[in-house]
Amino acid sequence: MKNTTPFFPGFHRLLFGRTRRSPQQQLQGQVLALKQATLCQLGEVCAPWVPARLLKPPARGAHSRRRLFPQGLTFWAFLSQVLSPESPCRETVRKVQAWYISHRQSRPGSGTAAYCRARSRLSHDTLLDIHRHTAVELQRRVTREQLWCGRRVKVVDGTGVSMPDSPANQRAFPQPSSQKKGCGFPVAKLVGCFCLASGALLHWAEGTLHTHESKLFRKLFAFFLSGDIVLTDRGFCSYVHIAILLRSGIDTVMRLHQARPKDLRKGKRLGPNDRLVTWQKPKQRPRGCTAMDWRRVPDTLTLRLVYVSVIVPGFRTQSLVVVTTLTDPIRYPAEDLAKLYLRRWAVELFFRDIKITLGMDVLRCQTPAMVRKEIIMHAIAYNLIRALMQQAAILYFLPIERLSFKGTVDTIRQWSDTLNAAHSRPREQMRLFNQLLHILAEDRVPYRPDRAEPRVRKRRPKAYSLMTHSRRDYQLDWVS
């Protein structure tokens, strides 16, 4: 009979050692470790911003069966592709094979078809939920010092992305009409909304090349909150937009549209180059404005015009007029409004980070559904990078603009393996993560205010002829 009498109750039980685990218990531990591991160890860096519940296998439907490419592994593999723009599907499959072999499991085949099908099974709504979670977390961690006059500023701008010339993509996103059939690529138009403080991509609207950006801009109105300040270029400046947003408690700071008169002699003078004016409601309802919204638009709007002179050598714009609903000159001085509008250029840098650094400028998927998922994955990857930059900036009291986005991407790719190696040692992993944040804080962008660089390239492109006919026509000419 086994004796369980405690002969030395004053000593801790660890002094007597542990019972040897049975082979079954050891196997259960290995299976648990496999379930907790993630491809490329990206989960060790990004898991705090990606809810594990969203990557669990559903009870039914896609990814509910046990496969070589489960939902969690497929998501992290897809994310690793986004963080390495030159990485093809074949390289990602090799990573998955190495991961399975290192854990002494049967590896998947060398083809890419199974992985591509697994990516197509990723739920569009699940990816959107992950993106919303990253955006909300970034918004929640914005400090009071990062706000502008105690308010959140959301900057909006438009851009375009191209994609492979497949029949399905051509039907959903037609190519420019100036390009010949077989010589161009489908193009999608995007209008994105960013948080000016953290740089997070909060929302976006997509359309074809022939969709006006103002129409896409109106789709974002439902995501703005009362008390926000919307900062845009003159392409979005219209009476209806300002009135609808103001009715919801949302202020705007925009550059005056080129069709509007710039006469600052009218209205009430608030200061030098600062006027309070009244705009009249247009006589005709603009296209895209519903009859209900048109009836709710007031007959007049009291707005503020601020004339800004740009005396920086090399800048393209020499002067501009800012129109805003922030009519209090005491709380919002004209100089502060001018500086705020000059910060609008940050949205161009945000799009550069997504399109050039992460490679979203030229998408790679062959169907519209996968193109939309690829855009969401780029938004998730971008926000995850921004989250680490935000954490490092707050910890070391730095402006987030001084941290390098490209340097953060490179650091994550190299540090993910090191953090994963300390998976079973939480204290060591936390120490390594703090060192990672310290390195991110050291990789600062040089302080170059009002930097002016010519938009030219020194390196010449290769002397290849441009395609003027479809590839099939060229092949027929060569055969004949």
Short mmCIF file of C-alpha atoms in Angstrom, two decimals:
data_model
loop_
_atom_site.label_atom_id
_atom_site.label_comp_id
_atom_site.label_asym_id
_atom_site.label_seq_id
_atom_site.Cartn_x
_atom_site.Cartn_y
_atom_site.Cartn_z
CA MET A 1 0.00 0.00 0.00
CA LYS A 2 1.29 3.51 -0.90
CA ASN A 3 2.18 5.61 2.12
CA THR A 4 1.03 9.25 1.85
CA THR A 5 1.95 10.40 5.36
CA PRO A 6 3.83 13.76 5.24
CA PHE A 7 6.90 13.11 7.42
CA PHE A 8 8.39 16.59 6.92
CA PRO A 9 5.45 18.99 6.61
CA GLY A 10 7.68 22.04 7.12
CA PHE A 11 9.62 21.49 3.87
CA HIS A 12 8.37 22.55 0.45
CA ARG A 13 7.26 19.70 -1.78
CA LEU A 14 9.68 20.73 -4.57
CA LEU A 15 12.60 19.65 -2.36
CA PHE A 16 11.51 16.04 -2.79
CA GLY A 17 11.47 16.18 -6.61
CA ARG A 18 8.68 15.41 -9.04
CA THR A 19 7.14 12.13 -10.09
CA ARG A 20 8.46 10.86 -13.40
CA ARG A 21 5.99 11.56 -16.18
CA SER A 22 4.59 8.65 -18.10
CA PRO A 23 5.13 8.36 -21.88
CA GLN A 24 1.50 9.34 -22.41
CA GLN A 25 1.95 12.52 -20.35
CA GLN A 26 5.12 13.36 -22.28
CA LEU A 27 3.27 12.93 -25.58
CA GLN A 28 0.44 15.17 -24.34
CA GLY A 29 3.01 17.84 -23.47
CA GLN A 30 4.51 17.68 -26.95
CA VAL A 31 1.08 18.00 -28.56
CA LEU A 32 0.30 21.04 -26.36
CA ALA A 33 3.59 22.66 -27.36
CA LEU A 34 2.75 22.13 -31.02
CA LYS A 35 -0.64 23.74 -30.58
CA GLN A 36 0.90 26.77 -28.87
CA ALA A 37 3.62 27.28 -31.50
CA THR A 38 3.14 29.58 -34.47
CA LEU A 39 4.77 29.74 -37.88
CA CYS A 40 7.80 32.03 -38.16
CA GLN A 41 7.34 32.88 -34.47
CA LEU A 42 5.45 36.03 -35.44
CA GLY A 43 2.87 35.21 -32.81
CA GLU A 44 5.41 35.84 -30.05
CA VAL A 45 5.76 39.45 -31.22
CA CYS A 46 2.25 40.20 -32.45
CA ALA A 47 0.02 37.99 -30.27
CA PRO A 48 -0.88 40.78 -27.79
CA TRP A 49 -2.68 42.60 -30.62
CA VAL A 50 -4.21 39.55 -32.35
CA PRO A 51 -6.92 37.84 -30.24
CA ALA A 52 -6.34 34.11 -30.07
CA ARG A 53 -10.11 33.50 -30.03
CA LEU A 54 -10.39 34.83 -33.58
CA LEU A 55 -7.90 32.24 -34.86
CA LYS A 56 -9.48 29.22 -33.17
CA PRO A 57 -10.94 26.59 -35.54
CA PRO A 58 -14.68 27.16 -36.00
CA ALA A 59 -17.15 24.46 -35.06
CA ARG A 60 -18.30 24.08 -38.66
CA GLY A 61 -17.49 25.39 -42.10
CA ALA A 62 -14.09 26.38 -43.45
CA HIS A 63 -11.07 25.44 -41.29
CA SER A 64 -13.25 23.31 -38.98
CA ARG A 65 -11.51 20.08 -40.07
CA ARG A 66 -8.02 19.13 -38.92
CA ARG A 67 -5.74 19.96 -41.84
CA LEU A 68 -2.06 20.57 -42.53
CA PHE A 69 -2.93 24.24 -42.97
CA PRO A 70 -5.22 25.15 -40.04
CA GLN A 71 -6.61 28.65 -39.70
CA GLY A 72 -4.02 29.96 -37.22
CA LEU A 73 -1.02 28.66 -39.15
CA THR A 74 -2.42 29.92 -42.45
CA PHE A 75 -2.97 33.39 -41.00
CA TRP A 76 0.58 33.69 -39.67
CA ALA A 77 1.99 32.31 -42.93
CA PHE A 78 0.00 34.90 -44.90
CA LEU A 79 1.23 37.62 -42.53
CA SER A 80 4.84 36.53 -43.00
CA GLN A 81 4.37 36.98 -46.75
CA VAL A 82 3.12 40.52 -46.24
CA LEU A 83 6.08 41.39 -44.01
CA SER A 84 8.42 39.98 -46.68
CA PRO A 85 7.06 41.46 -49.94
CA GLU A 86 9.43 39.46 -52.14
CA SER A 87 8.40 36.16 -50.54
CA PRO A 88 6.40 33.93 -52.96
CA CYS A 89 3.94 31.23 -51.91
CA ARG A 90 6.59 28.57 -52.59
CA GLU A 91 8.91 30.07 -49.98
CA THR A 92 6.07 30.19 -47.45
CA VAL A 93 5.28 26.52 -48.09
CA ARG A 94 8.95 25.71 -47.47
CA LYS A 95 8.69 27.49 -44.12
CA VAL A 96 5.64 25.40 -43.25
CA GLN A 97 7.46 22.21 -44.25
CA ALA A 98 10.46 23.14 -42.10
CA TRP A 99 8.13 23.92 -39.20
CA TYR A 100 6.43 20.51 -39.41
CA ILE A 101 9.70 18.62 -39.78
CA SER A 102 11.29 20.43 -36.81
CA HIS A 103 8.34 19.25 -34.70
CA ARG A 104 8.67 15.68 -36.06
CA GLN A 105 5.36 15.78 -37.87
CA SER A 106 4.46 14.64 -41.37
CA ARG A 107 5.11 17.56 -43.70
CA PRO A 108 2.72 18.82 -46.41
CA GLY A 109 3.52 18.46 -50.08
CA SER A 110 5.86 20.81 -51.93
CA GLY A 111 3.14 22.31 -54.12
CA THR A 112 1.51 25.64 -53.33
CA ALA A 113 -2.08 24.66 -54.21
CA ALA A 114 -3.00 23.48 -50.69
CA TYR A 115 -1.65 26.67 -49.11
CA CYS A 116 -3.46 28.89 -51.63
CA ARG A 117 -6.72 27.05 -50.96
CA ALA A 118 -6.17 27.50 -47.22
CA ARG A 119 -5.69 31.24 -47.73
CA SER A 120 -8.91 31.41 -49.73
CA ARG A 121 -10.75 29.69 -46.83
CA LEU A 122 -9.75 32.47 -44.41
CA SER A 123 -12.93 34.28 -43.49
CA HIS A 124 -13.18 37.85 -44.78
CA ASP A 125 -15.15 38.84 -41.65
CA THR A 126 -12.57 37.25 -39.34
CA LEU A 127 -9.75 39.21 -40.97
CA LEU A 128 -11.79 42.41 -40.63
CA ASP A 129 -12.38 41.64 -36.94
CA ILE A 130 -8.63 41.23 -36.41
CA HIS A 131 -7.97 44.52 -38.16
CA ARG A 132 -10.63 46.31 -36.09
CA HIS A 133 -9.07 44.93 -32.90
CA THR A 134 -5.62 46.25 -33.84
CA ALA A 135 -7.09 49.66 -34.72
CA VAL A 136 -9.05 49.90 -31.47
CA GLU A 137 -6.00 48.91 -29.41
CA LEU A 138 -3.85 51.53 -31.12
CA GLN A 139 -6.52 54.18 -30.53
CA ARG A 140 -6.83 53.16 -26.89
CA ARG A 141 -3.08 53.56 -26.28
CA VAL A 142 -2.84 57.09 -27.68
CA THR A 143 -1.69 59.38 -24.85
CA ARG A 144 -3.04 62.85 -24.10
CA GLU A 145 0.28 64.36 -25.17
CA GLN A 146 -0.19 62.89 -28.65
CA LEU A 147 -3.57 64.56 -29.16
CA TRP A 148 -4.00 67.92 -30.90
CA CYS A 149 -5.57 70.46 -28.53
CA GLY A 150 -6.96 67.50 -26.58
CA ARG A 151 -8.81 66.09 -29.61
CA ARG A 152 -8.31 63.17 -31.97
CA VAL A 153 -7.38 64.02 -35.54
CA LYS A 154 -8.16 61.58 -38.36
CA VAL A 155 -6.47 62.25 -41.68
CA VAL A 156 -8.02 61.02 -44.94
CA ASP A 157 -6.55 60.62 -48.41
CA GLY A 158 -6.89 58.46 -51.49
CA THR A 159 -4.54 56.21 -53.45
CA GLY A 160 -4.54 53.41 -56.01
CA VAL A 161 -3.17 49.87 -56.20
CA SER A 162 -2.70 47.53 -59.16
CA MET A 163 -3.08 43.78 -59.34
CA PRO A 164 -2.45 40.84 -61.72
CA ASP A 165 -4.09 40.93 -65.13
CA SER A 166 -6.52 38.06 -64.62
CA PRO A 167 -10.00 37.97 -66.19
CA ALA A 168 -11.70 38.03 -62.79
CA ASN A 169 -9.69 41.05 -61.64
CA GLN A 170 -10.38 42.85 -64.92
CA ARG A 171 -14.13 42.42 -64.45
CA ALA A 172 -14.09 43.70 -60.87
CA PHE A 173 -11.42 46.42 -61.24
CA PRO A 174 -11.10 47.49 -64.91
CA GLN A 175 -7.80 48.86 -66.17
CA PRO A 176 -7.42 52.51 -67.30
CA SER A 177 -9.13 53.20 -70.60
CA SER A 178 -5.91 54.73 -71.98
CA GLN A 179 -4.21 51.32 -71.93
CA LYS A 180 -4.70 48.77 -74.69
CA LYS A 181 -6.30 45.45 -73.99
CA GLY A 182 -3.65 43.00 -72.80
CA CYS A 183 -1.14 45.78 -72.05
CA GLY A 184 -2.48 47.14 -68.75
CA PHE A 185 -3.33 45.98 -65.26
CA PRO A 186 -6.50 46.24 -63.16
CA VAL A 187 -6.47 49.17 -60.72
CA ALA A 188 -8.42 49.62 -57.49
CA LYS A 189 -8.96 52.98 -55.81
CA LEU A 190 -8.74 53.26 -52.01
CA VAL A 191 -9.61 56.06 -49.59
CA GLY A 192 -8.06 55.47 -46.18
CA CYS A 193 -8.60 57.03 -42.77
CA PHE A 194 -5.59 57.17 -40.45
CA CYS A 195 -5.09 58.26 -36.85
CA LEU A 196 -2.70 61.20 -37.02
CA ALA A 197 -1.30 60.53 -33.54
CA SER A 198 -0.42 56.84 -33.91
CA GLY A 199 -0.47 56.41 -37.70
CA ALA A 200 -2.93 53.51 -37.41
CA LEU A 201 -5.04 52.64 -40.45
CA LEU A 202 -8.54 52.80 -38.98
CA HIS A 203 -10.86 52.32 -41.96
CA TRP A 204 -10.85 52.37 -45.73
CA ALA A 205 -13.25 52.24 -48.65
CA GLU A 206 -12.46 50.62 -51.98
CA GLY A 207 -13.79 51.11 -55.47
CA THR A 208 -12.87 50.94 -59.13
CA LEU A 209 -10.63 53.36 -60.95
CA HIS A 210 -13.71 55.23 -62.20
CA THR A 211 -15.18 55.77 -58.71
CA HIS A 212 -14.68 59.33 -57.47
CA GLU A 213 -12.82 59.64 -54.18
CA SER A 214 -15.60 61.81 -52.74
CA LYS A 215 -18.03 58.89 -53.07
CA LEU A 216 -15.62 56.62 -51.20
CA PHE A 217 -15.06 59.35 -48.62
CA ARG A 218 -18.79 59.40 -47.80
CA LYS A 219 -18.63 55.68 -47.00
CA LEU A 220 -16.27 56.51 -44.11
CA PHE A 221 -18.67 58.95 -42.42
CA ALA A 222 -20.22 56.14 -40.35
CA PHE A 223 -16.86 55.41 -38.73
CA PHE A 224 -16.16 58.97 -37.51
CA LEU A 225 -17.06 59.75 -33.89
CA SER A 226 -18.43 62.90 -32.36
CA GLY A 227 -15.54 65.12 -31.29
CA ASP A 228 -13.19 63.95 -34.05
CA ILE A 229 -11.37 66.35 -36.35
CA VAL A 230 -11.15 65.22 -39.98
CA LEU A 231 -8.10 66.51 -41.86
CA THR A 232 -8.19 66.24 -45.66
CA ASP A 233 -6.89 67.73 -48.87
CA ARG A 234 -8.95 70.04 -51.11
CA GLY A 235 -10.27 67.14 -53.17
CA PHE A 236 -12.72 66.34 -50.32
CA CYS A 237 -13.66 69.96 -49.57
CA SER A 238 -17.36 70.49 -50.32
CA TYR A 239 -20.32 72.19 -48.68
CA VAL A 240 -22.25 68.94 -48.29
CA HIS A 241 -19.34 67.03 -46.71
CA ILE A 242 -18.66 69.77 -44.17
CA ALA A 243 -22.37 70.12 -43.30
CA ILE A 244 -23.01 66.38 -42.84
CA LEU A 245 -19.95 65.93 -40.65
CA LEU A 246 -20.68 69.03 -38.58
CA ARG A 247 -24.23 67.81 -37.94
CA SER A 248 -22.69 64.71 -36.30
CA GLY A 249 -20.37 66.78 -34.08
CA ILE A 250 -17.33 66.24 -36.31
CA ASP A 251 -15.12 69.20 -37.18
CA THR A 252 -13.11 69.49 -40.37
CA VAL A 253 -9.85 71.09 -41.43
CA MET A 254 -9.46 71.14 -45.21
CA ARG A 255 -7.66 73.02 -47.90
CA LEU A 256 -10.02 75.28 -49.81
CA HIS A 257 -11.15 73.78 -53.11
CA GLN A 258 -9.68 75.45 -56.18
CA ALA A 259 -13.19 76.30 -57.48
CA ARG A 260 -13.95 78.39 -54.38
CA PRO A 261 -13.04 82.12 -54.36
CA LYS A 262 -10.07 83.05 -52.15
CA ASP A 263 -11.12 86.62 -51.40
CA LEU A 264 -10.27 87.25 -47.74
CA ARG A 265 -11.71 90.75 -47.74
CA LYS A 266 -15.21 89.44 -47.03
CA GLY A 267 -16.53 88.26 -43.70
CA LYS A 268 -15.54 89.10 -40.14
CA ARG A 269 -11.86 89.67 -39.44
CA LEU A 270 -10.48 87.47 -36.65
CA GLY A 271 -6.83 88.37 -37.16
CA PRO A 272 -4.19 88.74 -39.87
CA ASN A 273 -5.15 86.44 -42.78
CA ASP A 274 -7.96 85.00 -40.65
CA ARG A 275 -11.64 85.49 -41.57
CA LEU A 276 -15.06 84.24 -40.48
CA VAL A 277 -17.27 83.78 -43.56
CA THR A 278 -20.72 82.46 -44.43
CA TRP A 279 -21.25 79.94 -47.21
CA GLN A 280 -24.57 79.53 -48.99
CA LYS A 281 -26.09 76.16 -49.78
CA PRO A 282 -25.61 75.12 -53.42
CA LYS A 283 -28.66 75.48 -55.64
CA GLN A 284 -28.42 71.97 -57.06
CA ARG A 285 -28.01 68.70 -55.19
CA PRO A 286 -24.59 67.20 -55.93
CA ARG A 287 -24.35 63.75 -57.45
CA GLY A 288 -23.94 61.09 -54.80
CA CYS A 289 -25.85 63.06 -52.16
CA THR A 290 -29.13 61.38 -51.23
CA ALA A 291 -32.36 63.35 -51.11
CA MET A 292 -32.63 62.78 -47.35
CA ASP A 293 -29.14 64.14 -46.70
CA TRP A 294 -29.83 67.09 -48.99
CA ARG A 295 -32.92 68.08 -46.99
CA ARG A 296 -30.89 68.00 -43.78
CA VAL A 297 -28.14 70.25 -45.13
CA PRO A 298 -28.55 73.77 -43.66
CA ASP A 299 -29.00 76.80 -45.89
CA THR A 300 -25.83 78.48 -44.56
CA LEU A 301 -22.59 77.49 -42.90
CA THR A 302 -20.37 79.72 -40.77
CA LEU A 303 -16.78 78.74 -41.52
CA ARG A 304 -13.30 80.07 -40.94
CA LEU A 305 -10.72 80.80 -43.64
CA VAL A 306 -7.02 80.95 -42.76
CA TYR A 307 -4.50 82.11 -45.37
CA VAL A 308 -1.17 80.27 -45.01
CA SER A 309 2.08 81.37 -46.67
CA VAL A 310 4.70 78.66 -47.24
CA ILE A 311 8.16 80.24 -47.42
CA VAL A 312 10.18 77.02 -47.25
CA PRO A 313 12.57 76.80 -50.25
CA GLY A 314 11.90 73.79 -52.47
CA PHE A 315 8.27 73.32 -51.43
CA ARG A 316 5.88 73.01 -54.37
CA THR A 317 3.06 74.98 -52.72
CA GLN A 318 3.77 78.64 -51.95
CA SER A 319 0.43 79.59 -50.41
CA LEU A 320 -2.87 77.97 -49.50
CA VAL A 321 -6.16 78.70 -47.78
CA VAL A 322 -7.44 76.41 -45.01
CA VAL A 323 -11.19 76.19 -44.37
CA THR A 324 -12.36 74.82 -41.03
CA THR A 325 -15.34 74.57 -38.72
CA LEU A 326 -13.10 75.39 -35.73
CA THR A 327 -14.24 78.99 -35.48
CA ASP A 328 -12.91 79.85 -32.00
CA PRO A 329 -9.70 81.88 -32.55
CA ILE A 330 -8.77 81.70 -28.86
CA ARG A 331 -8.89 77.93 -28.49
CA TYR A 332 -7.66 77.25 -32.03
CA PRO A 333 -5.17 79.95 -33.10
CA ALA A 334 -4.58 80.44 -36.81
CA GLU A 335 -0.93 79.46 -36.45
CA ASP A 336 -1.87 76.13 -34.86
CA LEU A 337 -4.36 75.43 -37.65
CA ALA A 338 -1.69 76.12 -40.26
CA LYS A 339 0.74 73.74 -38.53
CA LEU A 340 -1.97 71.11 -38.28
CA TYR A 341 -2.71 71.25 -41.99
CA LEU A 342 0.99 71.00 -42.82
CA ARG A 343 0.98 67.72 -40.86
CA ARG A 344 -1.48 66.38 -43.44
CA TRP A 345 1.58 65.28 -45.41
CA ALA A 346 1.95 62.46 -42.88
CA VAL A 347 -0.81 60.53 -44.68
CA GLU A 348 1.39 60.39 -47.78
CA LEU A 349 4.09 58.77 -45.65
CA PHE A 350 1.58 56.32 -44.17
CA PHE A 351 0.56 55.19 -47.65
CA ARG A 352 4.23 54.98 -48.63
CA ASP A 353 4.88 52.62 -45.72
CA ILE A 354 2.01 50.35 -46.76
CA LYS A 355 2.50 50.46 -50.52
CA ILE A 356 6.30 50.56 -50.85
CA THR A 357 7.72 49.04 -47.65
CA LEU A 358 5.03 46.34 -47.36
CA GLY A 359 4.50 46.02 -51.11
CA MET A 360 0.78 46.75 -51.40
CA ASP A 361 1.39 48.97 -54.43
CA VAL A 362 1.28 45.84 -56.64
CA LEU A 363 -0.95 43.09 -55.25
CA ARG A 364 -0.40 39.45 -56.21
CA CYS A 365 -3.70 37.59 -55.85
CA GLN A 366 -5.62 36.45 -58.93
CA THR A 367 -9.25 36.90 -57.80
CA PRO A 368 -11.13 39.93 -56.41
CA ALA A 369 -12.01 38.08 -53.20
CA MET A 370 -8.36 37.30 -52.50
CA VAL A 371 -7.33 40.82 -53.52
CA ARG A 372 -9.64 42.20 -50.82
CA LYS A 373 -8.20 39.75 -48.26
CA GLU A 374 -4.69 40.75 -49.29
CA ILE A 375 -5.54 44.41 -48.66
CA ILE A 376 -6.87 43.51 -45.19
CA MET A 377 -3.71 41.53 -44.40
CA HIS A 378 -1.58 44.53 -45.38
CA ALA A 379 -3.69 46.71 -43.08
CA ILE A 380 -3.23 44.22 -40.21
CA ALA A 381 0.53 43.99 -40.75
CA TYR A 382 0.82 47.77 -40.96
CA ASN A 383 -1.10 48.27 -37.70
CA LEU A 384 0.98 45.62 -35.91
CA ILE A 385 4.15 47.46 -36.89
CA ARG A 386 2.60 50.73 -35.76
CA ALA A 387 1.62 49.15 -32.43
CA LEU A 388 5.24 48.23 -31.67
CA MET A 389 6.41 51.70 -32.72
CA GLN A 390 3.75 53.26 -30.49
CA GLN A 391 4.81 51.15 -27.53
CA ALA A 392 8.48 52.05 -27.99
CA ALA A 393 7.67 55.75 -28.46
CA ILE A 394 5.63 55.92 -25.25
CA LEU A 395 8.17 53.93 -23.22
CA TYR A 396 11.12 56.11 -24.24
CA PHE A 397 9.25 59.45 -24.52
CA LEU A 398 9.85 59.88 -28.25
CA PRO A 399 7.66 61.27 -31.03
CA ILE A 400 6.48 58.31 -33.08
CA GLU A 401 7.44 60.22 -36.23
CA ARG A 402 11.11 59.80 -35.25
CA LEU A 403 10.94 55.98 -35.35
CA SER A 404 11.72 54.12 -38.56
CA PHE A 405 8.89 52.02 -40.01
CA LYS A 406 11.23 50.08 -42.29
CA GLY A 407 13.66 49.55 -39.41
CA THR A 408 10.84 48.16 -37.27
CA VAL A 409 9.86 45.68 -40.00
CA ASP A 410 13.48 44.49 -40.31
CA THR A 411 13.84 44.18 -36.53
CA ILE A 412 10.69 42.09 -36.16
CA ARG A 413 11.80 39.67 -38.87
CA GLN A 414 15.11 39.07 -37.12
CA TRP A 415 13.88 39.03 -33.51
CA SER A 416 10.87 36.73 -33.88
CA ASP A 417 13.01 33.58 -33.65
CA THR A 418 14.81 34.84 -30.55
CA LEU A 419 11.56 35.64 -28.76
CA ASN A 420 10.07 32.29 -29.69
CA ALA A 421 13.13 30.47 -28.29
CA ALA A 422 12.19 31.89 -24.85
CA HIS A 423 8.55 30.80 -25.17
CA SER A 424 8.70 28.62 -22.05
CA ARG A 425 10.54 31.29 -20.00
CA PRO A 426 8.21 34.24 -19.52
CA ARG A 427 10.70 36.40 -17.62
CA GLU A 428 13.42 35.92 -20.21
CA GLN A 429 10.95 36.57 -22.99
CA MET A 430 9.85 39.81 -21.34
CA ARG A 431 13.49 40.86 -20.97
CA LEU A 432 14.10 40.19 -24.65
CA PHE A 433 10.94 42.06 -25.63
CA ASN A 434 12.08 45.10 -23.65
CA GLN A 435 15.41 44.93 -25.46
CA LEU A 436 13.51 44.82 -28.74
CA LEU A 437 11.65 48.03 -27.83
CA HIS A 438 14.95 49.64 -26.84
CA ILE A 439 16.43 48.81 -30.25
CA LEU A 440 13.37 50.23 -31.98
CA ALA A 441 13.75 53.45 -29.99
CA GLU A 442 17.42 53.71 -31.00
CA ASP A 443 16.64 53.37 -34.72
CA ARG A 444 15.51 56.95 -35.20
CA VAL A 445 14.87 58.86 -38.38
CA PRO A 446 17.22 61.89 -38.60
CA TYR A 447 15.57 65.16 -37.61
CA ARG A 448 15.31 67.05 -40.89
CA PRO A 449 12.61 69.74 -40.64
CA ASP A 450 11.34 71.20 -43.92
CA ARG A 451 13.49 68.78 -45.89
CA ALA A 452 13.25 69.32 -49.65
CA GLU A 453 14.36 66.63 -52.09
CA PRO A 454 13.87 66.60 -55.88
CA ARG A 455 11.45 63.87 -57.04
CA VAL A 456 13.89 62.39 -59.53
CA ARG A 457 15.81 59.12 -59.83
CA LYS A 458 19.52 58.78 -60.40
CA ARG A 459 19.56 55.11 -61.49
CA ARG A 460 18.31 54.61 -65.02
CA PRO A 461 15.92 51.76 -65.87
CA LYS A 462 16.93 48.95 -68.19
CA ALA A 463 16.43 49.66 -71.88
CA TYR A 464 13.54 47.27 -72.44
CA SER A 465 10.85 47.96 -75.03
CA LEU A 466 7.38 48.65 -73.70
CA MET A 467 4.52 46.32 -74.51
CA THR A 468 2.17 47.84 -77.09
CA HIS A 469 0.19 44.69 -78.00
CA SER A 470 -1.04 41.67 -76.10
CA ARG A 471 1.52 38.98 -75.33
CA ARG A 472 -0.40 36.55 -77.54
CA ASP A 473 0.10 38.87 -80.55
CA TYR A 474 3.84 38.94 -79.92
CA GLN A 475 3.99 35.15 -79.75
CA LEU A 476 2.09 34.80 -83.03
CA ASP A 477 4.45 37.26 -84.73
CA TRP A 478 7.49 35.30 -83.58
CA VAL A 479 6.05 31.99 -84.78
CA SER A 480 5.21 33.41 -88.18
#
